[in-house]
Coordinates of C-alpha atoms in Angstrom, one line a residue:
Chain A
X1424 CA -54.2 176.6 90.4
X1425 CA -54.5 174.1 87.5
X1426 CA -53.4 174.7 84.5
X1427 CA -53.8 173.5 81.2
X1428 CA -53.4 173.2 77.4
X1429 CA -53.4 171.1 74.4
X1430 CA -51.4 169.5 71.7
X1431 CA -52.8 168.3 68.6
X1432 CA -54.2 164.3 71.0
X1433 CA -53.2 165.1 74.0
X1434 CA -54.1 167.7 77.1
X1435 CA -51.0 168.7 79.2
X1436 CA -52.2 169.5 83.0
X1437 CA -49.8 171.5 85.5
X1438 CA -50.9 171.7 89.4
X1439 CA -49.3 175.1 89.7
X1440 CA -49.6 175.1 93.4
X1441 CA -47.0 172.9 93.2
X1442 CA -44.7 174.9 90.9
X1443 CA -43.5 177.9 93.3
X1444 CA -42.0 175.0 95.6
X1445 CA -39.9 173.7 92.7
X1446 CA -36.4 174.5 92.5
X1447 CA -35.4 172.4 89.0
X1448 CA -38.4 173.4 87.3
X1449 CA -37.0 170.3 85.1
X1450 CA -40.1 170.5 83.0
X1451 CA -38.9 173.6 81.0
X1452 CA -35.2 172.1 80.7
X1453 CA -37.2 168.5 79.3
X1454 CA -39.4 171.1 76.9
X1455 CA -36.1 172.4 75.5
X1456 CA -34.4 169.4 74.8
X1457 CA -37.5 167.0 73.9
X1458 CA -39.9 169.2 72.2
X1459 CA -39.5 172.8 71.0
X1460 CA -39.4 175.1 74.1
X1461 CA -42.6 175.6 74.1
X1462 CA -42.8 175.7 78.0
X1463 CA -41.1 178.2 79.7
X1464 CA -41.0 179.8 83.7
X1465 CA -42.9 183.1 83.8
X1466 CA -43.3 184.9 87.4
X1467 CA -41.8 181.5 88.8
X1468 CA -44.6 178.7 87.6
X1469 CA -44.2 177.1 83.9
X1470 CA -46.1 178.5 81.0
X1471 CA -46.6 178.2 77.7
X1472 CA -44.4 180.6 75.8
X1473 CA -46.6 183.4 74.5
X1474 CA -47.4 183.0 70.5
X1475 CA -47.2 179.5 70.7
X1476 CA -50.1 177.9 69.2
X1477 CA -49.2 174.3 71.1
X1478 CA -52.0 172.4 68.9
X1479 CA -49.9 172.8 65.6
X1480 CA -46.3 173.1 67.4
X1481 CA -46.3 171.0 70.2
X1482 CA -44.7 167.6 69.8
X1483 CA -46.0 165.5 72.3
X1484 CA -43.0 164.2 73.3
X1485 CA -44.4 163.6 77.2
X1486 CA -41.2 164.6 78.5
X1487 CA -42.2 167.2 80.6
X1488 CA -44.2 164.9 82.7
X1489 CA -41.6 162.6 83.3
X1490 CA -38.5 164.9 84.6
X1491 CA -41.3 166.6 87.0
X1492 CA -42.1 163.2 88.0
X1493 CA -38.6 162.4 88.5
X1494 CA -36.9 165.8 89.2
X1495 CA -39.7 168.1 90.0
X1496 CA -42.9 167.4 92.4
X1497 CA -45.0 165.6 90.1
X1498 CA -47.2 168.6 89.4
X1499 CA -47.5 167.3 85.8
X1500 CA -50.4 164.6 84.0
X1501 CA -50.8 164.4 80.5
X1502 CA -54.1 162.5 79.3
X1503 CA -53.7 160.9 76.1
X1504 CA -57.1 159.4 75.8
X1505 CA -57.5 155.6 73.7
X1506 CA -61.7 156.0 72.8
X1507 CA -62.9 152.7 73.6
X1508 CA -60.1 151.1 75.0
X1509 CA -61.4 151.0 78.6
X1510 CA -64.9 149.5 77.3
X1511 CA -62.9 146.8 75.5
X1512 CA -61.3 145.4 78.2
X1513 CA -63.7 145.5 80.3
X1514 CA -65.5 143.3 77.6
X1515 CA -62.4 140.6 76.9
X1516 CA -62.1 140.4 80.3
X1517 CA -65.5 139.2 81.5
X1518 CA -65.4 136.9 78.1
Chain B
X1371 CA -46.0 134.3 27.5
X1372 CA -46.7 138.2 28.1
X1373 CA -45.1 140.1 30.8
X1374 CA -48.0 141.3 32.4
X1375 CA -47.7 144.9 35.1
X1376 CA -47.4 143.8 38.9
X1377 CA -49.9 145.8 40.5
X1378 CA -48.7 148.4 42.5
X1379 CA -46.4 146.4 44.5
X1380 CA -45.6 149.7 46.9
X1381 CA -48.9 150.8 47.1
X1382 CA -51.5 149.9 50.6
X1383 CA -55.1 148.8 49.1
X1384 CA -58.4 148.6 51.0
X1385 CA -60.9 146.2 49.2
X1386 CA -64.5 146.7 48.4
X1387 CA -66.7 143.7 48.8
X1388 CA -68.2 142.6 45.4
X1389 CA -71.4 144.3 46.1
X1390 CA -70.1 147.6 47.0
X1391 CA -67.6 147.2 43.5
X1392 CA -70.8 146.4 41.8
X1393 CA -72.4 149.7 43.2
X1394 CA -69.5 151.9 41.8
X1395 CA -69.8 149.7 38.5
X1396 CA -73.2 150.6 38.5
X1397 CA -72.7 154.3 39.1
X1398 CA -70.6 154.3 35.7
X1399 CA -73.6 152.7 34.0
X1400 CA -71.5 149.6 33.4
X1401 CA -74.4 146.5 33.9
X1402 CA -74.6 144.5 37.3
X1403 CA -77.2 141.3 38.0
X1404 CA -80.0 143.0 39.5
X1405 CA -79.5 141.6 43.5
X1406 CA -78.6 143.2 47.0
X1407 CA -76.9 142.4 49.7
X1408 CA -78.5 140.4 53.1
X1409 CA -77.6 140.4 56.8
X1410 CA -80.2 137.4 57.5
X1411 CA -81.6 134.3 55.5
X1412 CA -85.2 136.4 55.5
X1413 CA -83.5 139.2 54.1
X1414 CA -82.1 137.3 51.1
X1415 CA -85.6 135.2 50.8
X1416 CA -87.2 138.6 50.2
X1417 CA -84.4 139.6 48.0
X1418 CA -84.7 136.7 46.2
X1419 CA -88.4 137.3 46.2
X1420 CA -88.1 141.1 44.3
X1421 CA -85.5 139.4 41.9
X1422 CA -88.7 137.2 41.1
X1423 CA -86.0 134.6 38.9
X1424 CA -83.3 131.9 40.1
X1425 CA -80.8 133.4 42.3
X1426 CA -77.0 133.2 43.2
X1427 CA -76.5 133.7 47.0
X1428 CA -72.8 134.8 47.3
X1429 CA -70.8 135.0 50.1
X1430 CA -69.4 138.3 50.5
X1431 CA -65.4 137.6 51.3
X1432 CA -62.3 138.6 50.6
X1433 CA -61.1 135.3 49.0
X1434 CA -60.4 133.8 45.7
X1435 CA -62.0 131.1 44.1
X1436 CA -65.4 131.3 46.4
X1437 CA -67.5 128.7 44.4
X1438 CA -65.1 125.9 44.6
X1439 CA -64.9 126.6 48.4
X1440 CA -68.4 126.2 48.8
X1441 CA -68.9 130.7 49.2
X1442 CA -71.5 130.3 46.1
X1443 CA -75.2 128.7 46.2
X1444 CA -78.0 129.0 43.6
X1445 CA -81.4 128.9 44.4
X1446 CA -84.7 128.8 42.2
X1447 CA -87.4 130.3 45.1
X1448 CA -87.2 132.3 47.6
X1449 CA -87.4 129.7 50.1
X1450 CA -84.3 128.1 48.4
X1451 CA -82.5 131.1 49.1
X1452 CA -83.1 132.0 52.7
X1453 CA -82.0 127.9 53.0
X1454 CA -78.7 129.2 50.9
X1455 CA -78.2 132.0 53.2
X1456 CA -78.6 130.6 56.1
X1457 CA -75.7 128.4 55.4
X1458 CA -73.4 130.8 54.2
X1459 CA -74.0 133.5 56.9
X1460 CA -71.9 132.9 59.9
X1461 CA -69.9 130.2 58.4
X1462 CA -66.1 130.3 57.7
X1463 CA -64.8 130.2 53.5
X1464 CA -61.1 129.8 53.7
X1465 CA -60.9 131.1 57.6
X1466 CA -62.5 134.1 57.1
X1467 CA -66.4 134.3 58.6
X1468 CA -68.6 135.5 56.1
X1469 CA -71.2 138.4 57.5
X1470 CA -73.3 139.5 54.3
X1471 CA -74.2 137.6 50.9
X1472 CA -75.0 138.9 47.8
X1473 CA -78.4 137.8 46.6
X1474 CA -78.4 138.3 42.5
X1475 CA -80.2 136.9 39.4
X1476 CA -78.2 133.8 38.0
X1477 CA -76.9 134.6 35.1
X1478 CA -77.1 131.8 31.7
X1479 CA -73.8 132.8 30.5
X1480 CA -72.5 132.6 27.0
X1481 CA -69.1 134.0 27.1
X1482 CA -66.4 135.3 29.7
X1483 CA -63.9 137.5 29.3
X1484 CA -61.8 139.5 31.8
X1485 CA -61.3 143.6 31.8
X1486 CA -59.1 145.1 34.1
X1487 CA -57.3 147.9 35.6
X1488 CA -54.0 148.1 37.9
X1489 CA -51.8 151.0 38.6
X1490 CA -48.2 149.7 37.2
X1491 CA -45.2 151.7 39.0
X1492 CA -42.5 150.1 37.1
X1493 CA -40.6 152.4 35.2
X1494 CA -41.9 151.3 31.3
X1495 CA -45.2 152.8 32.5
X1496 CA -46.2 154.2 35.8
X1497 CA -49.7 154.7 34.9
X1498 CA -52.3 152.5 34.9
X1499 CA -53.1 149.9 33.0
X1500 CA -56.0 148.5 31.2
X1501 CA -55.9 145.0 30.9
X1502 CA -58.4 142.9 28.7
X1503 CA -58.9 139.0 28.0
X1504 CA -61.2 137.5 25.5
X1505 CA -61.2 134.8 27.7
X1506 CA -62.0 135.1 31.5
X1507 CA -63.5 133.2 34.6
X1508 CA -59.3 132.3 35.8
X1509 CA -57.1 134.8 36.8
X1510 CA -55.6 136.8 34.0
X1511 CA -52.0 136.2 34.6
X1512 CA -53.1 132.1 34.3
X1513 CA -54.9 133.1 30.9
X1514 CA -51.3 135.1 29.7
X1515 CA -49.5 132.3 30.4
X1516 CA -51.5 129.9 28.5
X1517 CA -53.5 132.0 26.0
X1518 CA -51.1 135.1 25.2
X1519 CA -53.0 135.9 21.8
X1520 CA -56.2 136.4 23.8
X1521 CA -54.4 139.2 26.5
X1522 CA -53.8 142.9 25.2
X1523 CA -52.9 145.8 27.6
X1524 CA -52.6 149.5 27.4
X1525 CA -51.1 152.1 29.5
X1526 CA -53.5 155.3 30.1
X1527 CA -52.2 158.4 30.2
X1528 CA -54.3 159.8 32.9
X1529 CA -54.1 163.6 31.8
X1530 CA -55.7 162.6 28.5
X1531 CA -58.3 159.5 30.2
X1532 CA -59.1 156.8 27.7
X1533 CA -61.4 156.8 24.6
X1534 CA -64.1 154.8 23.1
X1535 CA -61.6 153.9 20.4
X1536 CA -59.1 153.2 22.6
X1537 CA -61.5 150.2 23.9
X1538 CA -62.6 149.3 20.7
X1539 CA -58.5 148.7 19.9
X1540 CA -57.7 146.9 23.3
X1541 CA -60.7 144.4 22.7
X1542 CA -60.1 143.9 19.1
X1543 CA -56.5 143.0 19.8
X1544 CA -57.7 140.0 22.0
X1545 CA -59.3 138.7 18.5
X1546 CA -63.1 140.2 19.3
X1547 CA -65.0 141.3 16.7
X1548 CA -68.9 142.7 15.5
X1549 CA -71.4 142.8 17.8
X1550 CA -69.4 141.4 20.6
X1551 CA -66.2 144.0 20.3
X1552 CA -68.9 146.6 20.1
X1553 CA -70.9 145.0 23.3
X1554 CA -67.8 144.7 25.2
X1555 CA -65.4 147.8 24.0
X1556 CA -67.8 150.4 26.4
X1557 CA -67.5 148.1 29.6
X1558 CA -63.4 148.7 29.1
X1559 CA -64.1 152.3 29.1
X1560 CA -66.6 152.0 32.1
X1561 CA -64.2 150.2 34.2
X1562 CA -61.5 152.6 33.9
X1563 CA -64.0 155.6 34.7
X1564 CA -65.1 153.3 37.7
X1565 CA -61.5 153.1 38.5
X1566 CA -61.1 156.6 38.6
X1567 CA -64.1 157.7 40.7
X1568 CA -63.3 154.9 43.1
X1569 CA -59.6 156.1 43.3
X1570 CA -58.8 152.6 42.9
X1571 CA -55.8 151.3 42.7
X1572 CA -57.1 148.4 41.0
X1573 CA -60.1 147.0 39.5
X1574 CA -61.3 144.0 37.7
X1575 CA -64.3 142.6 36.4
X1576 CA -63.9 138.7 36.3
X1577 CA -65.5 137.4 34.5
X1578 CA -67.4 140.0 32.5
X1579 CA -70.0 138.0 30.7
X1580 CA -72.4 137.7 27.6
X1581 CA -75.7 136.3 28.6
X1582 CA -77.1 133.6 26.2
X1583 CA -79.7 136.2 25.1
X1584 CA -76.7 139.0 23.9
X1585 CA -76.5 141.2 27.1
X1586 CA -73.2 142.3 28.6
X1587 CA -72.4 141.7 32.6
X1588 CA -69.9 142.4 35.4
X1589 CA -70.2 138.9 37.2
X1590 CA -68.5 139.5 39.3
X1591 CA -65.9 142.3 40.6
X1592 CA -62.8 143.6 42.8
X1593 CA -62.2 146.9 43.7
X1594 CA -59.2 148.0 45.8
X1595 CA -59.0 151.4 47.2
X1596 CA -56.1 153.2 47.5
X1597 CA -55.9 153.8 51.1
X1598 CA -54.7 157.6 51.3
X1599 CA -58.1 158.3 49.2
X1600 CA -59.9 156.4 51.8
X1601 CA -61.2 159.9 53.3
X1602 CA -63.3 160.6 50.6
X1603 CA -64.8 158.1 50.1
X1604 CA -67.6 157.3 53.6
X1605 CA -69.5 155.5 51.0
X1606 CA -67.8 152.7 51.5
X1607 CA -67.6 152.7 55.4
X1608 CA -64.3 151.3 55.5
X1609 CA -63.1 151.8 59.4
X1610 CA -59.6 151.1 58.5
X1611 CA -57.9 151.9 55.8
X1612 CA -55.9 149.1 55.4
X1613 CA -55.0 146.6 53.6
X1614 CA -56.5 142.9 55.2
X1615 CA -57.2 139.3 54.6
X1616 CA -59.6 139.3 57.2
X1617 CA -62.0 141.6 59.0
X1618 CA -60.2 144.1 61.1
X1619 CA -61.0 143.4 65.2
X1620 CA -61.8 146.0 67.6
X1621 CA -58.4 146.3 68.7
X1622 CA -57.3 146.8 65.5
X1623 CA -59.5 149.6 64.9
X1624 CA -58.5 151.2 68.0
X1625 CA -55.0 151.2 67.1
X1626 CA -56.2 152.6 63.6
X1627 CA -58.1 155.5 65.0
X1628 CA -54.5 156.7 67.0
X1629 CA -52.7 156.9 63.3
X1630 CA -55.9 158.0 61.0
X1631 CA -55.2 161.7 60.7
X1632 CA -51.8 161.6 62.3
X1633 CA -49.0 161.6 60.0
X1634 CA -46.4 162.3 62.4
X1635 CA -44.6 158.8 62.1
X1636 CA -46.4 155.0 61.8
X1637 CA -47.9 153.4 64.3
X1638 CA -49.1 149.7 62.5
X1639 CA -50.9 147.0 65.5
X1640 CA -51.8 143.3 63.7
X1641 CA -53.5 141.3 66.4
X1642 CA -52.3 138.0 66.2
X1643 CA -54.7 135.6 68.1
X1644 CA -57.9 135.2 69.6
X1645 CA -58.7 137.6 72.8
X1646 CA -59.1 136.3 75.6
X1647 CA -55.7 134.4 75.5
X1648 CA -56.1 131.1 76.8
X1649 CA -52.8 129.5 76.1
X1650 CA -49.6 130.1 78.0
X1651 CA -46.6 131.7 76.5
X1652 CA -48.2 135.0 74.8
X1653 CA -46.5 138.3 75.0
X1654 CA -47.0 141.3 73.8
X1655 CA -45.0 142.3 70.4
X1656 CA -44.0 145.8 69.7
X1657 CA -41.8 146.3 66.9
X1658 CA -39.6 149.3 65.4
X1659 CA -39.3 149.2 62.0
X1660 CA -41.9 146.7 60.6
X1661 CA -39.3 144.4 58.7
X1662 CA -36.6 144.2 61.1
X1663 CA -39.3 143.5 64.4
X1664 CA -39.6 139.8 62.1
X1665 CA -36.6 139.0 63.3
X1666 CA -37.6 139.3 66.6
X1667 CA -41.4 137.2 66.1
X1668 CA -39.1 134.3 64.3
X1669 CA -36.9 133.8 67.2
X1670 CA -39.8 134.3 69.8
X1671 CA -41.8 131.2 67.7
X1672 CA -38.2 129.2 68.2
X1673 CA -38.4 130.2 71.7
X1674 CA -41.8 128.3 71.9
X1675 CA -43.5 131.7 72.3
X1676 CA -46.4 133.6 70.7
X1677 CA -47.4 136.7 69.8
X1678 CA -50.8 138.6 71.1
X1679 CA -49.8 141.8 68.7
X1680 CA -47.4 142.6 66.0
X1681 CA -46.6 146.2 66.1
X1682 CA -45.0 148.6 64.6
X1683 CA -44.2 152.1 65.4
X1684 CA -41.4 153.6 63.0
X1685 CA -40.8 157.1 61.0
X1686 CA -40.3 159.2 63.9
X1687 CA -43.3 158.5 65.9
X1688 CA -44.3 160.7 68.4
X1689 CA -44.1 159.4 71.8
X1690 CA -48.0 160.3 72.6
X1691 CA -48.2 157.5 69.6
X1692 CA -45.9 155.2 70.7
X1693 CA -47.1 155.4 74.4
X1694 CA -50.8 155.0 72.9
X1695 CA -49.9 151.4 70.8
X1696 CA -47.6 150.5 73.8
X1697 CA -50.4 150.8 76.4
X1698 CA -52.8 148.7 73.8
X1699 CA -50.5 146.5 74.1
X1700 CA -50.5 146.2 77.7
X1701 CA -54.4 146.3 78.0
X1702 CA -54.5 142.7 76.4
X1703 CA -55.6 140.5 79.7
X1704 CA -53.5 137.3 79.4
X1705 CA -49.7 138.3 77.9
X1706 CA -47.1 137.2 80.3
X1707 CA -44.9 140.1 79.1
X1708 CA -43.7 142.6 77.1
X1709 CA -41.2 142.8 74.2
X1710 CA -39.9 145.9 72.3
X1711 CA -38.4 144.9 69.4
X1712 CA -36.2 147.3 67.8
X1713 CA -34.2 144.9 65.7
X1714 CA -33.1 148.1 63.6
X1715 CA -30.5 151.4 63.6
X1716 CA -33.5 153.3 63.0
X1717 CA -32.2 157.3 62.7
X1718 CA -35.5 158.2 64.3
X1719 CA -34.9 159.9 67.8
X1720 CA -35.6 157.1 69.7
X1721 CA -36.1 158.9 73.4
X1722 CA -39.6 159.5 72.1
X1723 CA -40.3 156.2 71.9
X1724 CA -38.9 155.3 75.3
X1725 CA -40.6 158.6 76.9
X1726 CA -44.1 156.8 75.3
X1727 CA -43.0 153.7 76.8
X1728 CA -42.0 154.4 80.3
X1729 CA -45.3 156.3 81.0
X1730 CA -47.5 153.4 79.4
X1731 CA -45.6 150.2 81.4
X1732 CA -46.2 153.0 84.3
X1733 CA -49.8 152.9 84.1
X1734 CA -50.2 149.8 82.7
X1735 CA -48.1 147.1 85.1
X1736 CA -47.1 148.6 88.1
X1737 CA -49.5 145.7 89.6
X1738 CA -48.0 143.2 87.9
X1739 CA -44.8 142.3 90.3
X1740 CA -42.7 140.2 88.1
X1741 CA -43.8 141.3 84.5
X1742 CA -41.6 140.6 82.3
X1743 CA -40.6 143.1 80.4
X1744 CA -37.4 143.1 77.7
X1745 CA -36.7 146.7 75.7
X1746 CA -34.5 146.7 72.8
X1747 CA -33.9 149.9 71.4
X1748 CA -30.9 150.9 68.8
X1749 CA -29.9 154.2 66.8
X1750 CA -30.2 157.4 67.3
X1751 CA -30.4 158.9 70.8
X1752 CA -30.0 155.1 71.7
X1753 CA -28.4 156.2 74.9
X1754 CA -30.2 158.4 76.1
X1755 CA -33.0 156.3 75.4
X1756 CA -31.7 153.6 77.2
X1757 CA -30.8 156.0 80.4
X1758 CA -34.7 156.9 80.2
X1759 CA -35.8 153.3 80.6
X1760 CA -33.8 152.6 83.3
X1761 CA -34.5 155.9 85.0
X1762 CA -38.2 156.0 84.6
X1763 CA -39.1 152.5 85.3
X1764 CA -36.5 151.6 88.4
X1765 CA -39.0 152.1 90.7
X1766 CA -41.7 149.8 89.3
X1767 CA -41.4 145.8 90.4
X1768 CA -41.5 144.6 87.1
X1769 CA -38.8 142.2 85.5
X1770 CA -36.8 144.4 83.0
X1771 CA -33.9 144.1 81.1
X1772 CA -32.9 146.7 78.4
X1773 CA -30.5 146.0 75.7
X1774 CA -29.1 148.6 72.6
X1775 CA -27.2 148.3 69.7
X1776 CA -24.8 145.7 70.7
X1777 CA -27.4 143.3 70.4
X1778 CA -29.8 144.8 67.5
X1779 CA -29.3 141.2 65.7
X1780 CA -29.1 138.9 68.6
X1781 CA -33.0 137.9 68.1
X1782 CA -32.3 134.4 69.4
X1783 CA -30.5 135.8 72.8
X1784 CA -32.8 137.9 73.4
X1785 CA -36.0 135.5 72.9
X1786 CA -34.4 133.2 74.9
X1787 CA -34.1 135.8 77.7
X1788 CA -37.4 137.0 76.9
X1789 CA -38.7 132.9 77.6
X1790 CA -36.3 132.8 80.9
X1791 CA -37.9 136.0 82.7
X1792 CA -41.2 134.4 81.5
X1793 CA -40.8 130.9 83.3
X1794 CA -39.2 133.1 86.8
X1795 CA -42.4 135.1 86.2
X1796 CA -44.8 131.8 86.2
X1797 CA -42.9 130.4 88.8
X1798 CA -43.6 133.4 91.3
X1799 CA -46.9 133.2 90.3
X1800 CA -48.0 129.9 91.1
X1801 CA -45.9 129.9 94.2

């Protein structure tokens, strides 16, 4: 039941066994007001909104991860990967 | 005294090292001391050895007068020149470590002069401009000021390029004549075509010489890149495309890599001092709006504190950026807290940058019980901003407190505060 798609840096990742359970499904009301609608509830679970190509239109405004997290059942993660970032600590901190 | 152009005063350079200027100078056929750049003392001894004649060993950094600090040795063998080298390489000119040095034949110099190119924005000309001297070897506005008769300059219209008898009138106006205005006149032309295929925003050759035995020479060089035309140019292996006094560290080039390609909004990370911290009262700095964050970094230095990172996200950021820079930020083992400085009434929505924010201190110091942590945030969506801090980070058992536009110039208040929840924070910890 995962689900997921990207933005131009960043993968959005929906557990959409969670979804069904929902009853704010805040992550669509977040998409509308943060970023472009580009999110929307079709047969009860959040998808995104046919024609959209969320690479070029998405905004990454991480808002739909935080009102699940906070309104919803924290169904959503968004990786926003830093290349490198965990080798370099791991190298400052043994220095 | 002349007025001479100020170069490109709102313009970002990257600069070339003087053997990688002497490379494009060379691709325009303009003449270089045969030499090559070495990594190691044997590589310049066998540098020296092809060169087969006395040699200058020259530090390769970013810094102005390198001979009187020591950055350039001559050597008459090889062996003299690995000795050179080995001195230079991994020592500090001016504060800045020197890697590579430029291993070239010495030159028995006759004459200097100066040629040079700048793009000048102000409004008499916003072209560039070809600058020559007939005297060279000190910097050019030093030689204006004392030797105006010897300085001519001419604006190129770029559309149109410039001319061998545009050269030949530049030089002659500096008082050059014969053999000499004929030697010279092509190297003017060179350098702007240099200029060009470098898409420099300026370039100088200083001083451009005439041997004792009549042959023409770019001593020595600078070449800045402009940094939008950075991209096309992988010659030059420049990670960052920005402008430096100093090598860029790793975490620099990390925080380069989240904006190279992404034009939605700055992101801007200077790291301020040495990693690992090993002194107390270092925080991390991230600013909004890289001017007005100052005011926050000059009050934090009168509150006795320091800065691991001076950062700046700004011109509507998104908040995947802001939450990237935020979270290098946080990665730095050793700050004793975090500082958001948004010392401006930016018009930028600014619940993307506390959406970034919230999800980076999330991952980054929910382990930290205590961390200090002060937001300031003003402008637009301020609010609502504000209501996202406070909503999203409740939970964590960090030390927080978030201010908005009622104290965007209250710098000293707010480093003081951010020193207070710093000393509660050291306290807890050695208790």
């Amino acid at each position: 039941m995962s689900y997921s798609f990207d933005e131009q840096t960043i993968k959005i990742n929906i557990d959409r066994s969670k979804c069904p359970e929902c009853k704010t499904k805040a992550c669509v009301k977040g998409c509308e007001v943060y970023n472009r609608g580009i999110l929307v509830i079709k047969d009860g679970i959040p998808t995104l909104k046919e024609g959209i190509d969320a690479k070029r239109e998405g905004t990454e405004c991480l808002a739909c991860e935080e009102e699940c997290r906070l309104r919803g059942l924290n169904a959503i993660k968004i990786d926003a990967p830093i290349p490198g970032l965990t080798e370099w600590v791991a190298k400052v901190s043994k220095m | 005294m002349q007025n001479m152009p100020k170069g490109c005063p709102s313009g970002v350079m990257v600069r070339l090292h003087e053997y990688q200027g002497k490379q494009v100078l060379s691709s325009v056929r303009i003449p270089v001391p045969a030499g090559k750049v070495a990594s190691t003392p044997a590589e310049a001894k066998n540098i020296a050895a092809e060169i087969n004649k006395p040699v200058a060993v020259k530090a390769q950094v970013w810094v102005t007068g390198r001979f009187s600090a020591g950055g350039i040795k001559f050597a008459n063998t090889p062996e003299e020149a690995e000795k050179a080298a080995q001195e230079l390489i991994g020592a500090e000119i001016k504060g800045l470590r020197v890697e590579k040095v430029l291993v070239e034949e010495k030159l028995d110099v006759a004459q200097e002069y100066y040629a040079g190119v700048i793009v000048d924005p102000g409004m008499k000309n916003r072209s560039p401009v070809i600058i020559f001297s007939s005297k060279g070897g000190t910097g050019v506005e030093e030689i204006a000021q004392k030797y105006p008769q010897n300085v001519a300059q001419m604006p190129v219209d770029v559309s149109r390029g410039v001319r061998g008898y545009d050269a030949l009138d530049l030089v002659l106006r500096t008082g050059l004549t014969g053999r000499t205005l004929t030697s010279v006149a092509p190297i003017v032309t060179g350098l702007y075509n240099a200029f060009v295929r470098a898409d420099a925003r300026a370039a100088e050759i200083n001083p451009l010489v005439i041997t004792k035995d009549g042959k023409v020479y770019a001593a020595d060089c600078r070449i800045s890149v402009d940094d939008n035309s950075v991209f096309r140019h992988p010659e030059f292996g420049i990670k960052v495309a920005r402008e430096t006094t100093k090598p860029h560290t790793e975490l620099e080039e990390m925080s380069w890599r989240i904006e190279e390609g992404d034009y939605r909004g700055n992101s801007y990370l200077a790291q301020m001092i040495d990693i690992p911290i090993k002194e107390e009262g270092v925080i991390g700095y991230h600013g909004i709006g890289g001017g007005g964050a100052i005011l926050g970094v000059d009050a934090l230095n009168r509150a006795g504190l320091k800065i691991a990172t001076y950062t700046d996200t700004s011109g509507n950021p998104t908040a995947s950026k802001c939450y990237r820079i935020a979270k290098l930020i946080l990665s730095i083992p050793g700050i004793e807290g975090y500082m958001l400085g948004g010392f401006i009434y930016a018009n930028q929505e600014q619940w993307h940058h506390a959406h970034g924010i919230v999800k980076a201190l999330r991952e980054m110091v929910a382990d930290k019980p205590g961390f200090p942590t002060l937001l300031l945030i003003c402008g637009n969506k301020e609010e609502e901003a504000i209501q996202i801090f406070k909503e999203g980070l409740s939970d964590l058992p960090i030390r927080m407190e978030v201010y908005g536009g009622e104290r965007v110039y209250a710098a000293d208040f707010l480093a003081q505060r951010m020193r207070a929840m710093i000393e509660e924070y050291r306290k807890e910890r050695r208790a």
